[in-house]
Amino acid sequence: TVRPRETGEIVRVVIATAGRALRPAELEAPDWGGDRPTLLLADDDPMLLAAMADLLRDAGFAVTAVDSGNAAMATLDRQEFDAILVEWGMASGSGAQVFQWVVTFRPWLVDRTAFLIERGAEREATEAPGRPTFWKGADAGELIAALRKLAGR
């Protein structure tokens, strides 16, 4: 379901995804010699999750997409990732809960974790100081460059 307050963000992401052919070179997937960096993506909005997953796959990541923070923690318990991107304000396992889980159980992944937040929620994301935080629907080039850096690529 599309929540009215998120319509603008969803539209921006969908437009960015639809315009893939016109994207600047920094958004294109580099040649990593077949070894794509792995990325865990967690967001509870199914449309945004699908659009972001497509965008990040096209940028060269091997994306595992999950629809909640609880699913992200369960996935992290079974698998390692080069980078993690989690929406901060999810109802079923928030970004704060995922971050606390990472700090407690996978501290080596703290430096590989970034967050998505909605406009107006910047105060909520202060529990992960120093971690990259991106507005939902913002510039994809900056997000992709940061994720590549987190993944060590």
CSV table of N, CA, C and O in Angstrom, one decimal, residues 31-127:
chain,number,residue,atom,x,y,z
A,31,ASP,N,32.9,-2.7,-13.7
A,31,ASP,CA,33.3,-4.1,-13.9
A,31,ASP,C,34.1,-4.5,-12.7
A,31,ASP,O,35.2,-4.2,-12.5
A,32,TRP,N,33.5,-5.4,-11.9
A,32,TRP,CA,34.1,-5.9,-10.7
A,32,TRP,C,34.6,-7.3,-11.0
A,32,TRP,O,34.9,-8.1,-10.1
A,33,GLY,N,34.7,-7.7,-12.2
A,33,GLY,CA,35.3,-9.0,-12.6
A,33,GLY,C,34.4,-10.2,-12.1
A,33,GLY,O,34.9,-11.2,-11.7
A,34,GLY,N,33.1,-9.9,-12.1
A,34,GLY,CA,32.1,-11.0,-11.7
A,34,GLY,C,31.9,-11.1,-10.2
A,34,GLY,O,31.0,-11.9,-9.8
A,35,ASP,N,32.6,-10.3,-9.4
A,35,ASP,CA,32.5,-10.4,-8.0
A,35,ASP,C,31.7,-9.1,-7.5
A,35,ASP,O,32.3,-8.2,-7.1
A,36,ARG,N,30.4,-9.2,-7.6
A,36,ARG,CA,29.5,-8.1,-7.3
A,36,ARG,C,29.5,-8.0,-5.7
A,36,ARG,O,29.3,-9.0,-5.1
A,37,PRO,N,29.5,-6.7,-5.2
A,37,PRO,CA,29.4,-6.6,-3.8
A,37,PRO,C,28.0,-6.9,-3.3
A,37,PRO,O,27.0,-6.6,-4.0
A,38,THR,N,27.9,-7.6,-2.2
A,38,THR,CA,26.6,-8.0,-1.7
A,38,THR,C,26.0,-6.8,-0.8
A,38,THR,O,26.8,-6.2,-0.1
A,39,LEU,N,24.7,-6.7,-0.9
A,39,LEU,CA,24.0,-5.6,-0.2
A,39,LEU,C,22.7,-6.1,0.4
A,39,LEU,O,21.9,-6.7,-0.4
A,40,LEU,N,22.5,-5.8,1.7
A,40,LEU,CA,21.3,-6.1,2.3
A,40,LEU,C,20.5,-4.8,2.3
A,40,LEU,O,20.9,-3.8,2.8
A,41,LEU,N,19.3,-4.9,1.7
A,41,LEU,CA,18.4,-3.7,1.6
A,41,LEU,C,17.1,-4.0,2.4
A,41,LEU,O,16.5,-5.0,2.1
A,42,ALA,N,16.8,-3.2,3.4
A,42,ALA,CA,15.5,-3.4,4.2
A,42,ALA,C,14.7,-2.1,4.2
A,42,ALA,O,15.1,-1.1,4.5
A,43,ASP,N,13.4,-2.3,3.7
A,43,ASP,CA,12.4,-1.2,3.7
A,43,ASP,C,11.1,-1.9,3.8
A,43,ASP,O,10.8,-2.9,3.1
A,44,ASP,N,10.1,-1.3,4.6
A,44,ASP,CA,8.8,-1.9,4.7
A,44,ASP,C,7.8,-1.5,3.7
A,44,ASP,O,6.7,-1.9,3.7
A,45,ASP,N,8.2,-0.6,2.7
A,45,ASP,CA,7.3,-0.2,1.7
A,45,ASP,C,7.6,-1.0,0.4
A,45,ASP,O,8.7,-0.9,-0.1
A,46,PRO,N,6.7,-1.9,0.0
A,46,PRO,CA,7.0,-2.8,-1.1
A,46,PRO,C,7.4,-2.2,-2.4
A,46,PRO,O,8.3,-2.6,-3.1
A,47,MET,N,6.7,-1.1,-2.7
A,47,MET,CA,7.0,-0.4,-4.0
A,47,MET,C,8.4,0.2,-4.0
A,47,MET,O,9.2,0.1,-4.9
A,48,LEU,N,8.7,0.9,-2.9
A,48,LEU,CA,10.0,1.5,-2.7
A,48,LEU,C,11.1,0.5,-2.7
A,48,LEU,O,12.2,0.6,-3.3
A,49,LEU,N,10.9,-0.6,-1.9
A,49,LEU,CA,11.8,-1.7,-1.8
A,49,LEU,C,12.1,-2.3,-3.2
A,49,LEU,O,13.3,-2.5,-3.6
A,50,ALA,N,11.1,-2.5,-4.0
A,50,ALA,CA,11.3,-3.1,-5.4
A,50,ALA,C,12.1,-2.1,-6.2
A,50,ALA,O,13.0,-2.5,-7.0
A,51,ALA,N,11.7,-0.8,-6.2
A,51,ALA,CA,12.4,0.2,-7.0
A,51,ALA,C,13.9,0.4,-6.6
A,51,ALA,O,14.7,0.4,-7.5
A,52,MET,N,14.1,0.4,-5.3
A,52,MET,CA,15.5,0.6,-4.8
A,52,MET,C,16.3,-0.7,-5.2
A,52,MET,O,17.5,-0.5,-5.6
A,53,ALA,N,15.7,-1.8,-5.0
A,53,ALA,CA,16.5,-3.1,-5.3
A,53,ALA,C,16.9,-3.1,-6.8
A,53,ALA,O,18.0,-3.4,-7.1
A,54,ASP,N,16.0,-2.7,-7.7
A,54,ASP,CA,16.3,-2.7,-9.1
A,54,ASP,C,17.4,-1.7,-9.4
A,54,ASP,O,18.3,-1.9,-10.1
A,55,LEU,N,17.3,-0.5,-8.8
A,55,LEU,CA,18.3,0.6,-9.0
A,55,LEU,C,19.6,0.1,-8.5
A,55,LEU,O,20.6,0.3,-9.3
A,56,LEU,N,19.7,-0.5,-7.4
A,56,LEU,CA,21.0,-0.9,-6.8
A,56,LEU,C,21.6,-2.2,-7.6
A,56,LEU,O,22.8,-2.3,-7.7
A,57,ARG,N,20.7,-3.0,-8.1
A,57,ARG,CA,21.2,-4.1,-8.9
A,57,ARG,C,21.8,-3.6,-10.2
A,57,ARG,O,22.9,-4.1,-10.6
A,58,ASP,N,21.1,-2.6,-10.8
A,58,ASP,CA,21.6,-2.0,-12.0
A,58,ASP,C,23.0,-1.3,-11.7
A,58,ASP,O,23.8,-1.1,-12.6
A,59,ALA,N,23.2,-0.9,-10.5
A,59,ALA,CA,24.4,-0.2,-10.1
A,59,ALA,C,25.5,-1.2,-9.8
A,59,ALA,O,26.6,-0.8,-9.5
A,60,GLY,N,25.2,-2.5,-9.9
A,60,GLY,CA,26.2,-3.5,-9.8
A,60,GLY,C,26.2,-4.3,-8.5
A,60,GLY,O,27.1,-5.1,-8.2
A,61,PHE,N,25.3,-4.1,-7.6
A,61,PHE,CA,25.2,-4.8,-6.3
A,61,PHE,C,24.4,-6.1,-6.5
A,61,PHE,O,23.5,-6.2,-7.2
A,62,ALA,N,24.8,-7.1,-5.7
A,62,ALA,CA,24.0,-8.3,-5.6
A,62,ALA,C,23.1,-8.1,-4.4
A,62,ALA,O,23.5,-8.1,-3.2
A,63,VAL,N,21.9,-7.7,-4.6
A,63,VAL,CA,20.9,-7.2,-3.6
A,63,VAL,C,20.1,-8.3,-3.0
A,63,VAL,O,19.5,-9.1,-3.7
A,64,THR,N,20.0,-8.4,-1.7
A,64,THR,CA,19.1,-9.2,-1.0
A,64,THR,C,18.1,-8.2,-0.3
A,64,THR,O,18.5,-7.4,0.5
A,65,ALA,N,16.8,-8.2,-0.8
A,65,ALA,CA,15.8,-7.3,-0.3
A,65,ALA,C,14.9,-7.9,0.7
A,65,ALA,O,14.4,-9.0,0.5
A,66,VAL,N,14.7,-7.3,1.9
A,66,VAL,CA,13.8,-7.8,2.9
A,66,VAL,C,12.8,-6.7,3.3
A,66,VAL,O,13.2,-5.5,3.2
A,67,ASP,N,11.7,-7.0,3.8
A,67,ASP,CA,10.6,-6.1,4.0
A,67,ASP,C,10.4,-5.6,5.5
A,67,ASP,O,9.4,-5.0,5.8
A,68,SER,N,11.4,-5.9,6.3
A,68,SER,CA,11.3,-5.5,7.7
A,68,SER,C,12.7,-5.5,8.4
A,68,SER,O,13.6,-6.2,7.9
A,69,GLY,N,12.8,-4.8,9.5
A,69,GLY,CA,14.0,-4.9,10.3
A,69,GLY,C,14.2,-6.3,10.9
A,69,GLY,O,15.3,-6.8,11.0
A,70,ASN,N,13.1,-6.9,11.3
A,70,ASN,CA,13.2,-8.3,11.8
A,70,ASN,C,13.7,-9.2,10.8
A,70,ASN,O,14.6,-10.1,11.1
A,71,ALA,N,13.3,-9.1,9.5
A,71,ALA,CA,13.8,-9.9,8.5
A,71,ALA,C,15.3,-9.6,8.2
A,71,ALA,O,16.1,-10.5,7.9
A,72,ALA,N,15.6,-8.4,8.3
A,72,ALA,CA,17.0,-8.0,8.1
A,72,ALA,C,17.9,-8.6,9.2
A,72,ALA,O,19.0,-9.2,8.8
A,73,MET,N,17.5,-8.6,10.4
A,73,MET,CA,18.3,-9.2,11.5
A,73,MET,C,18.4,-10.7,11.3
A,73,MET,O,19.5,-11.3,11.5
A,74,ALA,N,17.3,-11.4,10.9
A,74,ALA,CA,17.4,-12.8,10.7
A,74,ALA,C,18.3,-13.1,9.5
A,74,ALA,O,19.1,-14.1,9.5
A,75,THR,N,18.3,-12.3,8.5
A,75,THR,CA,19.2,-12.5,7.3
A,75,THR,C,20.6,-12.3,7.7
A,75,THR,O,21.5,-13.1,7.3
A,76,LEU,N,20.9,-11.3,8.5
A,76,LEU,CA,22.2,-11.0,8.9
A,76,LEU,C,22.8,-12.1,9.8
A,76,LEU,O,24.0,-12.3,9.9
A,77,ASP,N,21.9,-12.8,10.5
A,77,ASP,CA,22.3,-13.9,11.4
A,77,ASP,C,22.8,-15.1,10.6
A,77,ASP,O,23.5,-15.9,11.1
A,78,ARG,N,22.4,-15.2,9.3
A,78,ARG,CA,22.7,-16.3,8.4
A,78,ARG,C,23.7,-16.0,7.4
A,78,ARG,O,24.3,-16.9,6.8
A,79,GLN,N,23.9,-14.7,7.1
A,79,GLN,CA,24.7,-14.3,5.9
A,79,GLN,C,25.5,-13.0,6.1
A,79,GLN,O,25.0,-12.1,6.8
A,80,GLU,N,26.7,-13.0,5.6
A,80,GLU,CA,27.5,-11.7,5.6
A,80,GLU,C,27.2,-10.9,4.4
A,80,GLU,O,26.9,-11.4,3.3
A,81,PHE,N,27.3,-9.6,4.5
A,81,PHE,CA,27.1,-8.6,3.4
A,81,PHE,C,28.3,-7.6,3.4
A,81,PHE,O,28.8,-7.3,4.4
A,82,ASP,N,28.5,-7.1,2.2
A,82,ASP,CA,29.5,-6.1,2.0
A,82,ASP,C,29.0,-4.7,2.5
A,82,ASP,O,29.8,-3.9,2.9
A,83,ALA,N,27.7,-4.5,2.3
A,83,ALA,CA,27.1,-3.3,2.7
A,83,ALA,C,25.6,-3.5,3.2
A,83,ALA,O,25.0,-4.5,2.7
A,84,ILE,N,25.1,-2.7,4.0
A,84,ILE,CA,23.8,-2.8,4.6
A,84,ILE,C,23.1,-1.4,4.5
A,84,ILE,O,23.7,-0.4,4.9
A,85,LEU,N,21.9,-1.4,3.9
A,85,LEU,CA,21.1,-0.2,3.8
A,85,LEU,C,19.7,-0.5,4.4
A,85,LEU,O,19.0,-1.3,3.9
A,86,VAL,N,19.4,0.2,5.5
A,86,VAL,CA,18.2,-0.1,6.2
A,86,VAL,C,17.4,1.2,6.4
A,86,VAL,O,17.9,2.3,6.8
A,87,GLU,N,16.1,1.1,6.2
A,87,GLU,CA,15.2,2.2,6.4
A,87,GLU,C,15.0,2.4,7.9
A,87,GLU,O,14.8,1.4,8.6
A,88,TRP,N,15.1,3.6,8.4
A,88,TRP,CA,15.2,3.9,9.8
A,88,TRP,C,13.8,3.6,10.5
A,88,TRP,O,13.8,3.1,11.6
A,89,GLY,N,12.7,4.0,9.9
A,89,GLY,CA,11.4,4.1,10.6
A,89,GLY,C,10.5,2.9,10.3
A,89,GLY,O,9.3,3.2,10.0
A,90,MET,N,11.0,1.7,10.2
A,90,MET,CA,10.1,0.6,10.0
A,90,MET,C,9.3,0.2,11.2
A,90,MET,O,9.9,0.3,12.3
A,91,ALA,N,8.1,-0.3,11.1
A,91,ALA,CA,7.3,-0.7,12.2
A,91,ALA,C,7.7,-2.1,12.8
A,91,ALA,O,7.7,-2.3,14.0
A,92,SER,N,8.1,-3.0,11.9
A,92,SER,CA,8.4,-4.4,12.3
A,92,SER,C,10.0,-4.5,12.4
A,92,SER,O,10.6,-5.1,11.5
A,93,GLY,N,10.5,-4.0,13.4
A,93,GLY,CA,12.0,-4.0,13.5
A,93,GLY,C,12.6,-2.7,12.9
A,93,GLY,O,12.8,-2.7,11.7
A,94,SER,N,12.8,-1.7,13.7
A,94,SER,CA,13.2,-0.4,13.2
A,94,SER,C,14.7,-0.4,12.8
A,94,SER,O,15.4,-1.4,13.1
A,95,GLY,N,15.1,0.6,12.1
A,95,GLY,CA,16.5,0.8,11.8
A,95,GLY,C,17.4,0.8,13.0
A,95,GLY,O,18.5,0.3,13.1
A,96,ALA,N,16.8,1.5,14.1
A,96,ALA,CA,17.5,1.5,15.4
A,96,ALA,C,17.7,0.1,15.9
A,96,ALA,O,18.8,-0.2,16.5
A,97,GLN,N,16.7,-0.7,15.9
A,97,GLN,CA,16.8,-2.1,16.4
A,97,GLN,C,17.8,-2.9,15.5
A,97,GLN,O,18.6,-3.6,16.1
A,98,VAL,N,17.8,-2.7,14.2
A,98,VAL,CA,18.8,-3.4,13.4
A,98,VAL,C,20.2,-2.9,13.7
A,98,VAL,O,21.1,-3.7,13.9
A,99,PHE,N,20.4,-1.6,13.9
A,99,PHE,CA,21.7,-1.1,14.2
A,99,PHE,C,22.2,-1.6,15.6
A,99,PHE,O,23.3,-2.0,15.7
A,100,GLN,N,21.3,-1.6,16.6
A,100,GLN,CA,21.7,-2.2,17.9
A,100,GLN,C,22.1,-3.7,17.8
A,100,GLN,O,23.0,-4.1,18.4
A,101,TRP,N,21.3,-4.4,16.9
A,101,TRP,CA,21.6,-5.8,16.7
A,101,TRP,C,23.0,-6.0,16.1
A,101,TRP,O,23.8,-6.8,16.5
A,102,VAL,N,23.3,-5.1,15.1
A,102,VAL,CA,24.6,-5.2,14.4
A,102,VAL,C,25.7,-4.9,15.4
A,102,VAL,O,26.7,-5.6,15.5
A,103,VAL,N,25.5,-3.8,16.2
A,103,VAL,CA,26.5,-3.4,17.2
A,103,VAL,C,26.8,-4.6,18.2
A,103,VAL,O,27.9,-4.8,18.5
A,104,THR,N,25.7,-5.2,18.6
A,104,THR,CA,25.9,-6.3,19.6
A,104,THR,C,26.4,-7.6,19.0
A,104,THR,O,27.3,-8.2,19.6
A,105,PHE,N,25.9,-8.0,17.9
A,105,PHE,CA,26.2,-9.4,17.4
A,105,PHE,C,27.1,-9.4,16.1
A,105,PHE,O,27.7,-10.5,15.9
A,106,ARG,N,27.2,-8.3,15.4
A,106,ARG,CA,28.1,-8.3,14.2
A,106,ARG,C,28.8,-6.9,14.2
A,106,ARG,O,28.7,-6.2,13.2
A,107,PRO,N,29.6,-6.6,15.2
A,107,PRO,CA,30.2,-5.3,15.3
A,107,PRO,C,31.1,-4.9,14.1
A,107,PRO,O,31.3,-3.8,13.8
A,108,TRP,N,31.7,-5.9,13.4
A,108,TRP,CA,32.5,-5.7,12.3
A,108,TRP,C,31.7,-5.1,11.1
A,108,TRP,O,32.3,-4.6,10.1
A,109,LEU,N,30.4,-5.2,11.2
A,109,LEU,CA,29.5,-4.7,10.1
A,109,LEU,C,29.0,-3.2,10.4
A,109,LEU,O,28.4,-2.6,9.5
A,110,VAL,N,29.3,-2.7,11.5
A,110,VAL,CA,28.9,-1.3,11.8
A,110,VAL,C,29.4,-0.3,10.8
A,110,VAL,O,28.6,0.5,10.3
A,111,ASP,N,30.6,-0.5,10.4
A,111,ASP,CA,31.2,0.5,9.4
A,111,ASP,C,30.6,0.2,8.0
A,111,ASP,O,31.0,1.0,7.1
A,112,ARG,N,29.8,-0.8,7.8
A,112,ARG,CA,29.3,-1.1,6.5
A,112,ARG,C,27.8,-0.8,6.4
A,112,ARG,O,27.1,-1.2,5.5
A,113,THR,N,27.3,-0.1,7.4
A,113,THR,CA,25.8,0.1,7.6
A,113,THR,C,25.5,1.6,7.3
A,113,THR,O,26.1,2.5,7.8
A,114,ALA,N,24.4,1.8,6.5
A,114,ALA,CA,23.8,3.1,6.2
A,114,ALA,C,22.3,3.0,6.4
A,114,ALA,O,21.7,1.9,6.4
A,115,PHE,N,21.7,4.2,6.4
A,115,PHE,CA,20.3,4.3,6.7
A,115,PHE,C,19.5,5.2,5.7
A,115,PHE,O,20.1,6.2,5.2
A,116,LEU,N,18.3,4.8,5.5
A,116,LEU,CA,17.4,5.7,4.7
A,116,LEU,C,16.4,6.3,5.7
A,116,LEU,O,15.9,5.6,6.6
A,117,ILE,N,16.1,7.6,5.6
A,117,ILE,CA,15.1,8.2,6.4
A,117,ILE,C,14.2,9.0,5.6
A,117,ILE,O,14.5,9.4,4.5
A,118,GLU,N,13.0,9.2,6.1
A,118,GLU,CA,12.0,10.1,5.5
A,118,GLU,C,12.2,11.5,5.9
A,118,GLU,O,12.7,11.8,7.0
A,119,ARG,N,11.8,12.4,5.0
A,119,ARG,CA,11.9,13.8,5.3
A,119,ARG,C,11.2,14.1,6.6
A,119,ARG,O,10.1,13.6,6.9
A,120,GLY,N,11.8,14.9,7.5
A,120,GLY,CA,11.1,15.2,8.8
A,120,GLY,C,11.5,14.2,9.9
A,120,GLY,O,11.1,14.4,11.0
A,121,ALA,N,12.2,13.2,9.6
A,121,ALA,CA,12.5,12.2,10.6
A,121,ALA,C,14.0,12.2,11.0
A,121,ALA,O,14.5,11.3,11.6
A,122,GLU,N,14.7,13.3,10.7
A,122,GLU,CA,16.1,13.4,10.9
A,122,GLU,C,16.5,13.2,12.4
A,122,GLU,O,17.5,12.7,12.7
A,123,ARG,N,15.6,13.7,13.3
A,123,ARG,CA,15.9,13.5,14.7
A,123,ARG,C,15.9,12.1,15.2
A,123,ARG,O,16.6,11.7,16.1
A,124,GLU,N,15.1,11.2,14.5
A,124,GLU,CA,15.0,9.8,14.8
A,124,GLU,C,16.3,9.1,14.6
A,124,GLU,O,16.6,8.1,15.2
A,125,ALA,N,17.1,9.5,13.6
A,125,ALA,CA,18.3,8.8,13.2
A,125,ALA,C,19.5,9.2,13.9
A,125,ALA,O,20.6,9.0,13.5
A,126,THR,N,19.4,9.8,15.1
A,126,THR,CA,20.6,10.2,15.9
A,126,THR,C,21.2,9.0,16.7
A,126,THR,O,22.2,9.2,17.3
A,127,GLU,N,20.5,7.9,16.7
A,127,GLU,CA,21.0,6.8,17.5
A,127,GLU,C,22.1,6.0,16.8
A,127,GLU,O,22.7,5.1,17.4
